[in-house]
Amino acid sequence: DIQMTQSPSSLSASVGDRVTITCRASQGIRNDLGWYQQKQEKAPKRLIYAASTLQSGVPSRFSGSGSGTEFTLTISSLQPEDFATYYCLQYDSYPFTFGGGTKVDIK
Amino acid sequence: EVQLVESGGGLVQPGGSLRLSCAVSGFIFSDHYMDWVRQAPGKGLEWIGRSKNKAHNYITEYAASVKGRFTISRDVSKNSLDLQMNSLKVEDTAIYFCARVVTDWGQGTLVTVSS
């Protein structure tokens, strides 16, 4: 199985900060990666797919990059509604695997 | 509008069985891959299985943690995705989400396995 190592596991930031979250895959997954936002164990929301394609309706302050084994999610200017937990998901091969999550809270 | 509504969660004893359903609307059910994802209390997301679309004969894939115990099926006449869970363990306690191609998600249903 492909392991997804996500870092950091948590971070504290202020409104307006630039935030970067990283996922590393245990083997190459091309660009078959998505990023999700989840608030309080509600339904996750997909932000990014194919590593860098913004989901329709998602604010442009969210961006994704990377391919192969290293991926990043960047929030260019953190907004109050962005405080949440973020997960990466590889869908290159079965079984799909999520990263462990990054909780973003208020500094 | 795409809608997915899970049902069937509840309390079950270890070793027992439970069947979850996900009622879908707003899209052509047979055209899309469908997934089940779970989240144990206070933990992260875990993908547990997929039903491929009609063009791929509704072939299923599973995570190792549930393979042989859980079965995903579709009732196309009812636009329903089902998850039959057998030989349940305490560690299967979680919120279970269904999703269309891990893109559109239901709100989840809670399964508690406890004696």
PDB file of C-alpha atoms in Angstrom:
ATOM      1  CA  ASP A   1       0.000   0.000   0.000  1.00  0.00           C
ATOM      2  CA  ILE A   2       1.103   3.577  -0.630  1.00  0.00           C
ATOM      3  CA  GLN A   3       1.770   5.505   2.570  1.00  0.00           C
ATOM      4  CA  MET A   4       1.001   9.216   2.654  1.00  0.00           C
ATOM      5  CA  THR A   5       3.017  11.189   5.196  1.00  0.00           C
ATOM      6  CA  GLN A   6       1.499  14.571   5.881  1.00  0.00           C
ATOM      7  CA  SER A   7       3.204  17.389   7.762  1.00  0.00           C
ATOM      8  CA  PRO A   8       2.859  19.182  10.008  1.00  0.00           C
ATOM      9  CA  SER A   9       0.151  17.384  11.997  1.00  0.00           C
ATOM     10  CA  SER A  10      -0.973  20.721  13.389  1.00  0.00           C
ATOM     11  CA  LEU A  11      -0.128  24.378  13.080  1.00  0.00           C
ATOM     12  CA  SER A  12      -1.217  27.660  14.580  1.00  0.00           C
ATOM     13  CA  ALA A  13      -1.562  30.652  12.320  1.00  0.00           C
ATOM     14  CA  SER A  14      -3.127  34.094  12.167  1.00  0.00           C
ATOM     15  CA  VAL A  15      -5.596  35.524   9.702  1.00  0.00           C
ATOM     16  CA  GLY A  16      -3.646  36.730   6.694  1.00  0.00           C
ATOM     17  CA  ASP A  17      -0.785  34.250   7.120  1.00  0.00           C
ATOM     18  CA  ARG A  18       0.532  32.108   4.298  1.00  0.00           C
ATOM     19  CA  VAL A  19       0.187  28.425   5.187  1.00  0.00           C
ATOM     20  CA  THR A  20       1.865  25.440   3.532  1.00  0.00           C
ATOM     21  CA  ILE A  21       1.044  21.771   4.144  1.00  0.00           C
ATOM     22  CA  THR A  22       3.072  18.929   2.667  1.00  0.00           C
ATOM     23  CA  CYS A  23       2.288  15.330   1.713  1.00  0.00           C
ATOM     24  CA  ARG A  24       4.918  12.806   0.782  1.00  0.00           C
ATOM     25  CA  ALA A  25       4.022   9.534  -0.930  1.00  0.00           C
ATOM     26  CA  SER A  26       5.981   6.350  -0.267  1.00  0.00           C
ATOM     27  CA  GLN A  27       6.172   5.761  -4.022  1.00  0.00           C
ATOM     28  CA  GLY A  28       5.419   7.802  -7.107  1.00  0.00           C
ATOM     29  CA  ILE A  29       1.757   8.599  -7.672  1.00  0.00           C
ATOM     30  CA  ARG A  30       2.099  10.862 -10.737  1.00  0.00           C
ATOM     31  CA  ASN A  31      -0.333  13.708  -9.984  1.00  0.00           C
ATOM     32  CA  ASP A  32      -3.128  11.512  -8.622  1.00  0.00           C
ATOM     33  CA  LEU A  33      -3.624  13.492  -5.451  1.00  0.00           C
ATOM     34  CA  GLY A  34      -6.426  15.493  -3.910  1.00  0.00           C
ATOM     35  CA  TRP A  35      -6.658  17.875  -0.975  1.00  0.00           C
ATOM     36  CA  TYR A  36      -9.665  18.017   1.343  1.00  0.00           C
ATOM     37  CA  GLN A  37     -10.896  20.352   4.043  1.00  0.00           C
ATOM     38  CA  GLN A  38     -12.928  19.032   6.952  1.00  0.00           C
ATOM     39  CA  LYS A  39     -14.609  20.870   9.775  1.00  0.00           C
ATOM     40  CA  GLN A  40     -15.582  19.037  12.975  1.00  0.00           C
ATOM     41  CA  GLU A  41     -16.039  15.553  11.443  1.00  0.00           C
ATOM     42  CA  LYS A  42     -18.545  16.852   8.916  1.00  0.00           C
ATOM     43  CA  ALA A  43     -18.447  15.831   5.271  1.00  0.00           C
ATOM     44  CA  PRO A  44     -15.020  16.625   3.794  1.00  0.00           C
ATOM     45  CA  LYS A  45     -14.858  19.129   0.968  1.00  0.00           C
ATOM     46  CA  ARG A  46     -12.521  18.604  -1.964  1.00  0.00           C
ATOM     47  CA  LEU A  47     -10.364  21.656  -2.646  1.00  0.00           C
ATOM     48  CA  ILE A  48      -7.849  20.411  -5.185  1.00  0.00           C
ATOM     49  CA  TYR A  49      -7.630  17.415  -7.530  1.00  0.00           C
ATOM     50  CA  ALA A  50      -4.965  16.207  -9.914  1.00  0.00           C
ATOM     51  CA  ALA A  51      -2.479  17.801  -7.492  1.00  0.00           C
ATOM     52  CA  SER A  52      -3.009  21.353  -8.726  1.00  0.00           C
ATOM     53  CA  THR A  53      -6.500  21.774 -10.224  1.00  0.00           C
ATOM     54  CA  LEU A  54      -8.798  23.941  -8.137  1.00  0.00           C
ATOM     55  CA  GLN A  55     -12.245  22.487  -7.528  1.00  0.00           C
ATOM     56  CA  SER A  56     -15.005  24.688  -8.923  1.00  0.00           C
ATOM     57  CA  GLY A  57     -16.183  27.218  -6.353  1.00  0.00           C
ATOM     58  CA  VAL A  58     -13.086  26.996  -4.157  1.00  0.00           C
ATOM     59  CA  PRO A  59     -11.396  30.356  -3.467  1.00  0.00           C
ATOM     60  CA  SER A  60      -8.236  31.086  -5.419  1.00  0.00           C
ATOM     61  CA  ARG A  61      -6.214  31.562  -2.210  1.00  0.00           C
ATOM     62  CA  PHE A  62      -5.977  27.745  -2.192  1.00  0.00           C
ATOM     63  CA  SER A  63      -3.400  26.192  -4.508  1.00  0.00           C
ATOM     64  CA  GLY A  64      -1.705  22.843  -4.922  1.00  0.00           C
ATOM     65  CA  SER A  65       1.548  21.765  -6.473  1.00  0.00           C
ATOM     66  CA  GLY A  66       3.793  18.769  -6.900  1.00  0.00           C
ATOM     67  CA  SER A  67       3.967  15.443  -8.677  1.00  0.00           C
ATOM     68  CA  GLY A  68       5.556  12.070  -8.094  1.00  0.00           C
ATOM     69  CA  THR A  69       6.140  11.883  -4.362  1.00  0.00           C
ATOM     70  CA  GLU A  70       6.093  15.468  -3.021  1.00  0.00           C
ATOM     71  CA  PHE A  71       2.986  17.628  -2.853  1.00  0.00           C
ATOM     72  CA  THR A  72       2.003  20.875  -1.204  1.00  0.00           C
ATOM     73  CA  LEU A  73      -1.192  22.705  -0.392  1.00  0.00           C
ATOM     74  CA  THR A  74      -0.800  26.444   0.062  1.00  0.00           C
ATOM     75  CA  ILE A  75      -3.274  28.917   1.483  1.00  0.00           C
ATOM     76  CA  SER A  76      -1.970  32.304   0.406  1.00  0.00           C
ATOM     77  CA  SER A  77      -3.818  34.410   2.977  1.00  0.00           C
ATOM     78  CA  LEU A  78      -5.567  32.503   5.739  1.00  0.00           C
ATOM     79  CA  GLN A  79      -9.178  33.514   6.352  1.00  0.00           C
ATOM     80  CA  PRO A  80     -11.320  32.849   9.457  1.00  0.00           C
ATOM     81  CA  GLU A  81     -13.324  30.189   7.629  1.00  0.00           C
ATOM     82  CA  ASP A  82     -10.139  28.267   6.757  1.00  0.00           C
ATOM     83  CA  PHE A  83      -9.527  27.042  10.291  1.00  0.00           C
ATOM     84  CA  ALA A  84     -10.124  23.334   9.799  1.00  0.00           C
ATOM     85  CA  THR A  85      -8.342  20.022   9.273  1.00  0.00           C
ATOM     86  CA  TYR A  86      -6.798  19.286   5.875  1.00  0.00           C
ATOM     87  CA  TYR A  87      -6.114  15.879   4.334  1.00  0.00           C
ATOM     88  CA  CYS A  88      -4.365  14.676   1.216  1.00  0.00           C
ATOM     89  CA  LEU A  89      -5.595  11.583  -0.624  1.00  0.00           C
ATOM     90  CA  GLN A  90      -3.723   9.506  -3.195  1.00  0.00           C
ATOM     91  CA  TYR A  91      -5.910   7.816  -5.775  1.00  0.00           C
ATOM     92  CA  ASP A  92      -3.192   6.461  -8.007  1.00  0.00           C
ATOM     93  CA  SER A  93      -3.625   2.865  -6.879  1.00  0.00           C
ATOM     94  CA  TYR A  94      -5.825   0.774  -4.638  1.00  0.00           C
ATOM     95  CA  PRO A  95      -6.234   0.933  -1.760  1.00  0.00           C
ATOM     96  CA  PHE A  96      -6.531   4.703  -1.771  1.00  0.00           C
ATOM     97  CA  THR A  97      -4.825   6.264   1.227  1.00  0.00           C
ATOM     98  CA  PHE A  98      -5.209   9.522   3.114  1.00  0.00           C
ATOM     99  CA  GLY A  99      -2.528  11.484   4.866  1.00  0.00           C
ATOM    100  CA  GLY A 100      -2.839  11.755   8.624  1.00  0.00           C
ATOM    101  CA  GLY A 101      -4.290  15.269   8.514  1.00  0.00           C
ATOM    102  CA  THR A 102      -3.157  18.782   9.444  1.00  0.00           C
ATOM    103  CA  LYS A 103      -5.206  20.738  11.951  1.00  0.00           C
ATOM    104  CA  VAL A 104      -4.994  24.479  11.354  1.00  0.00           C
ATOM    105  CA  ASP A 105      -6.044  26.540  14.346  1.00  0.00           C
ATOM    106  CA  ILE A 106      -5.931  30.131  15.460  1.00  0.00           C
ATOM    107  CA  LYS A 107      -2.721  31.497  16.927  1.00  0.00           C
TER     108      LYS A 107
ATOM    109  CA  GLU B   1     -28.085  19.011  -7.288  1.00  0.00           C
ATOM    110  CA  VAL B   2     -26.043  16.016  -6.208  1.00  0.00           C
ATOM    111  CA  GLN B   3     -27.289  14.525  -2.938  1.00  0.00           C
ATOM    112  CA  LEU B   4     -26.060  11.549  -0.931  1.00  0.00           C
ATOM    113  CA  VAL B   5     -27.829  10.493   2.257  1.00  0.00           C
ATOM    114  CA  GLU B   6     -26.510   7.678   4.415  1.00  0.00           C
ATOM    115  CA  SER B   7     -28.667   5.608   6.757  1.00  0.00           C
ATOM    116  CA  GLY B   8     -28.541   2.427   8.785  1.00  0.00           C
ATOM    117  CA  GLY B   9     -26.012   3.333  11.453  1.00  0.00           C
ATOM    118  CA  GLY B  10     -26.444   2.383  15.091  1.00  0.00           C
ATOM    119  CA  LEU B  11     -25.146   0.319  17.968  1.00  0.00           C
ATOM    120  CA  VAL B  12     -24.101  -3.280  17.322  1.00  0.00           C
ATOM    121  CA  GLN B  13     -22.249  -5.856  19.396  1.00  0.00           C
ATOM    122  CA  PRO B  14     -18.814  -7.150  18.418  1.00  0.00           C
ATOM    123  CA  GLY B  15     -19.181  -9.985  15.919  1.00  0.00           C
ATOM    124  CA  GLY B  16     -22.488  -8.627  14.706  1.00  0.00           C
ATOM    125  CA  SER B  17     -23.622  -7.314  11.331  1.00  0.00           C
ATOM    126  CA  LEU B  18     -25.030  -4.064  10.025  1.00  0.00           C
ATOM    127  CA  ARG B  19     -26.080  -2.804   6.609  1.00  0.00           C
ATOM    128  CA  LEU B  20     -25.628   0.812   5.628  1.00  0.00           C
ATOM    129  CA  SER B  21     -27.334   2.458   2.679  1.00  0.00           C
ATOM    130  CA  CYS B  22     -26.580   5.608   0.742  1.00  0.00           C
ATOM    131  CA  ALA B  23     -29.454   7.093  -1.242  1.00  0.00           C
ATOM    132  CA  VAL B  24     -28.228   9.162  -4.159  1.00  0.00           C
ATOM    133  CA  SER B  25     -29.876  11.679  -6.468  1.00  0.00           C
ATOM    134  CA  GLY B  26     -28.933  14.410  -8.896  1.00  0.00           C
ATOM    135  CA  PHE B  27     -26.725  12.311 -11.175  1.00  0.00           C
ATOM    136  CA  ILE B  28     -26.783   9.114 -13.211  1.00  0.00           C
ATOM    137  CA  PHE B  29     -25.880   6.560 -10.552  1.00  0.00           C
ATOM    138  CA  SER B  30     -24.686   3.840 -12.931  1.00  0.00           C
ATOM    139  CA  ASP B  31     -22.197   6.174 -14.616  1.00  0.00           C
ATOM    140  CA  HIS B  32     -20.144   6.964 -11.532  1.00  0.00           C
ATOM    141  CA  TYR B  33     -17.673   5.287  -9.232  1.00  0.00           C
ATOM    142  CA  MET B  34     -18.829   5.343  -5.609  1.00  0.00           C
ATOM    143  CA  ASP B  35     -16.741   5.167  -2.433  1.00  0.00           C
ATOM    144  CA  TRP B  36     -17.111   4.484   1.270  1.00  0.00           C
ATOM    145  CA  VAL B  37     -14.838   6.354   3.675  1.00  0.00           C
ATOM    146  CA  ARG B  38     -14.888   6.173   7.458  1.00  0.00           C
ATOM    147  CA  GLN B  39     -13.611   8.225  10.358  1.00  0.00           C
ATOM    148  CA  ALA B  40     -13.115   6.822  13.836  1.00  0.00           C
ATOM    149  CA  PRO B  41     -13.880   9.259  16.680  1.00  0.00           C
ATOM    150  CA  GLY B  42     -11.138  11.876  16.863  1.00  0.00           C
ATOM    151  CA  LYS B  43      -9.132  10.200  14.087  1.00  0.00           C
ATOM    152  CA  GLY B  44      -8.398  10.786  10.430  1.00  0.00           C
ATOM    153  CA  LEU B  45     -10.126   9.653   7.261  1.00  0.00           C
ATOM    154  CA  GLU B  46      -9.825   6.076   6.028  1.00  0.00           C
ATOM    155  CA  TRP B  47     -10.898   4.968   2.549  1.00  0.00           C
ATOM    156  CA  ILE B  48     -12.505   1.533   2.861  1.00  0.00           C
ATOM    157  CA  GLY B  49     -13.864   0.658  -0.554  1.00  0.00           C
ATOM    158  CA  ARG B  50     -15.177   1.463  -4.003  1.00  0.00           C
ATOM    159  CA  SER B  51     -17.791   0.308  -6.457  1.00  0.00           C
ATOM    160  CA  LYS B  52     -16.773   1.064 -10.006  1.00  0.00           C
ATOM    161  CA  ASN B  53     -19.370   2.125 -12.547  1.00  0.00           C
ATOM    162  CA  LYS B  54     -21.546   0.062 -14.884  1.00  0.00           C
ATOM    163  CA  ALA B  55     -19.007   0.335 -17.700  1.00  0.00           C
ATOM    164  CA  HIS B  56     -16.591  -1.453 -15.389  1.00  0.00           C
ATOM    165  CA  ASN B  57     -19.133  -4.009 -14.251  1.00  0.00           C
ATOM    166  CA  TYR B  58     -19.483  -2.491 -10.785  1.00  0.00           C
ATOM    167  CA  ILE B  59     -16.219  -4.147  -9.782  1.00  0.00           C
ATOM    168  CA  THR B  60     -15.365  -3.508  -6.137  1.00  0.00           C
ATOM    169  CA  GLU B  61     -12.091  -2.684  -4.376  1.00  0.00           C
ATOM    170  CA  TYR B  62     -11.463  -2.786  -0.611  1.00  0.00           C
ATOM    171  CA  ALA B  63      -8.982  -1.732   2.012  1.00  0.00           C
ATOM    172  CA  ALA B  64      -7.200  -4.589   3.752  1.00  0.00           C
ATOM    173  CA  SER B  65      -8.803  -3.639   7.072  1.00  0.00           C
ATOM    174  CA  VAL B  66     -12.280  -4.583   5.819  1.00  0.00           C
ATOM    175  CA  LYS B  67     -11.664  -7.037   2.974  1.00  0.00           C
ATOM    176  CA  GLY B  68     -13.546 -10.271   3.501  1.00  0.00           C
ATOM    177  CA  ARG B  69     -15.845  -8.717   6.109  1.00  0.00           C
ATOM    178  CA  PHE B  70     -17.441  -5.804   4.245  1.00  0.00           C
ATOM    179  CA  THR B  71     -19.265  -5.952   0.908  1.00  0.00           C
ATOM    180  CA  ILE B  72     -20.244  -3.009  -1.280  1.00  0.00           C
ATOM    181  CA  SER B  73     -23.191  -3.391  -3.621  1.00  0.00           C
ATOM    182  CA  ARG B  74     -25.623  -1.287  -5.592  1.00  0.00           C
ATOM    183  CA  ASP B  75     -29.367  -1.374  -6.007  1.00  0.00           C
ATOM    184  CA  VAL B  76     -29.665   0.529  -9.250  1.00  0.00           C
ATOM    185  CA  SER B  77     -33.471   0.426  -9.175  1.00  0.00           C
ATOM    186  CA  LYS B  78     -33.400   2.345  -5.895  1.00  0.00           C
ATOM    187  CA  ASN B  79     -30.330   4.498  -6.618  1.00  0.00           C
ATOM    188  CA  SER B  80     -28.778   3.093  -3.478  1.00  0.00           C
ATOM    189  CA  LEU B  81     -25.201   2.185  -2.567  1.00  0.00           C
ATOM    190  CA  ASP B  82     -25.033  -0.368   0.231  1.00  0.00           C
ATOM    191  CA  LEU B  83     -22.336  -1.474   2.651  1.00  0.00           C
ATOM    192  CA  GLN B  84     -22.860  -4.841   4.289  1.00  0.00           C
ATOM    193  CA  MET B  85     -20.652  -5.106   7.361  1.00  0.00           C
ATOM    194  CA  ASN B  86     -20.116  -8.496   8.987  1.00  0.00           C
ATOM    195  CA  SER B  87     -17.922  -9.729  11.848  1.00  0.00           C
ATOM    196  CA  LEU B  88     -17.793  -6.215  13.237  1.00  0.00           C
ATOM    197  CA  LYS B  89     -15.010  -5.228  15.609  1.00  0.00           C
ATOM    198  CA  VAL B  90     -14.756  -2.463  18.199  1.00  0.00           C
ATOM    199  CA  GLU B  91     -12.256  -0.732  15.903  1.00  0.00           C
ATOM    200  CA  ASP B  92     -14.917  -0.459  13.175  1.00  0.00           C
ATOM    201  CA  THR B  93     -16.609   2.217  15.299  1.00  0.00           C
ATOM    202  CA  ALA B  94     -16.693   5.289  13.070  1.00  0.00           C
ATOM    203  CA  ILE B  95     -18.721   7.712  11.036  1.00  0.00           C
ATOM    204  CA  TYR B  96     -19.257   6.152   7.623  1.00  0.00           C
ATOM    205  CA  PHE B  97     -19.433   8.445   4.619  1.00  0.00           C
ATOM    206  CA  CYS B  98     -20.439   7.571   1.086  1.00  0.00           C
ATOM    207  CA  ALA B  99     -19.007   9.655  -1.718  1.00  0.00           C
ATOM    208  CA  ARG B 100     -19.251  10.011  -5.452  1.00  0.00           C
ATOM    209  CA  VAL B 101     -15.711   9.561  -6.752  1.00  0.00           C
ATOM    210  CA  VAL B 102     -14.439  10.978  -3.424  1.00  0.00           C
ATOM    211  CA  THR B 103     -15.733  14.341  -4.636  1.00  0.00           C
ATOM    212  CA  ASP B 104     -19.307  14.756  -3.413  1.00  0.00           C
ATOM    213  CA  TRP B 105     -19.992  13.411   0.052  1.00  0.00           C
ATOM    214  CA  GLY B 106     -22.916  12.529   2.272  1.00  0.00           C
ATOM    215  CA  GLN B 107     -23.102  13.715   5.868  1.00  0.00           C
ATOM    216  CA  GLY B 108     -22.268  10.309   7.285  1.00  0.00           C
ATOM    217  CA  THR B 109     -23.867   7.788   9.622  1.00  0.00           C
ATOM    218  CA  LEU B 110     -22.409   6.705  12.945  1.00  0.00           C
ATOM    219  CA  VAL B 111     -21.688   3.044  13.626  1.00  0.00           C
ATOM    220  CA  THR B 112     -20.818   2.061  17.179  1.00  0.00           C
ATOM    221  CA  VAL B 113     -19.516  -1.433  17.886  1.00  0.00           C
ATOM    222  CA  SER B 114     -19.644  -2.123  21.598  1.00  0.00           C
ATOM    223  CA  SER B 115     -20.837  -4.710  24.067  1.00  0.00           C
TER     224      SER B 115
END
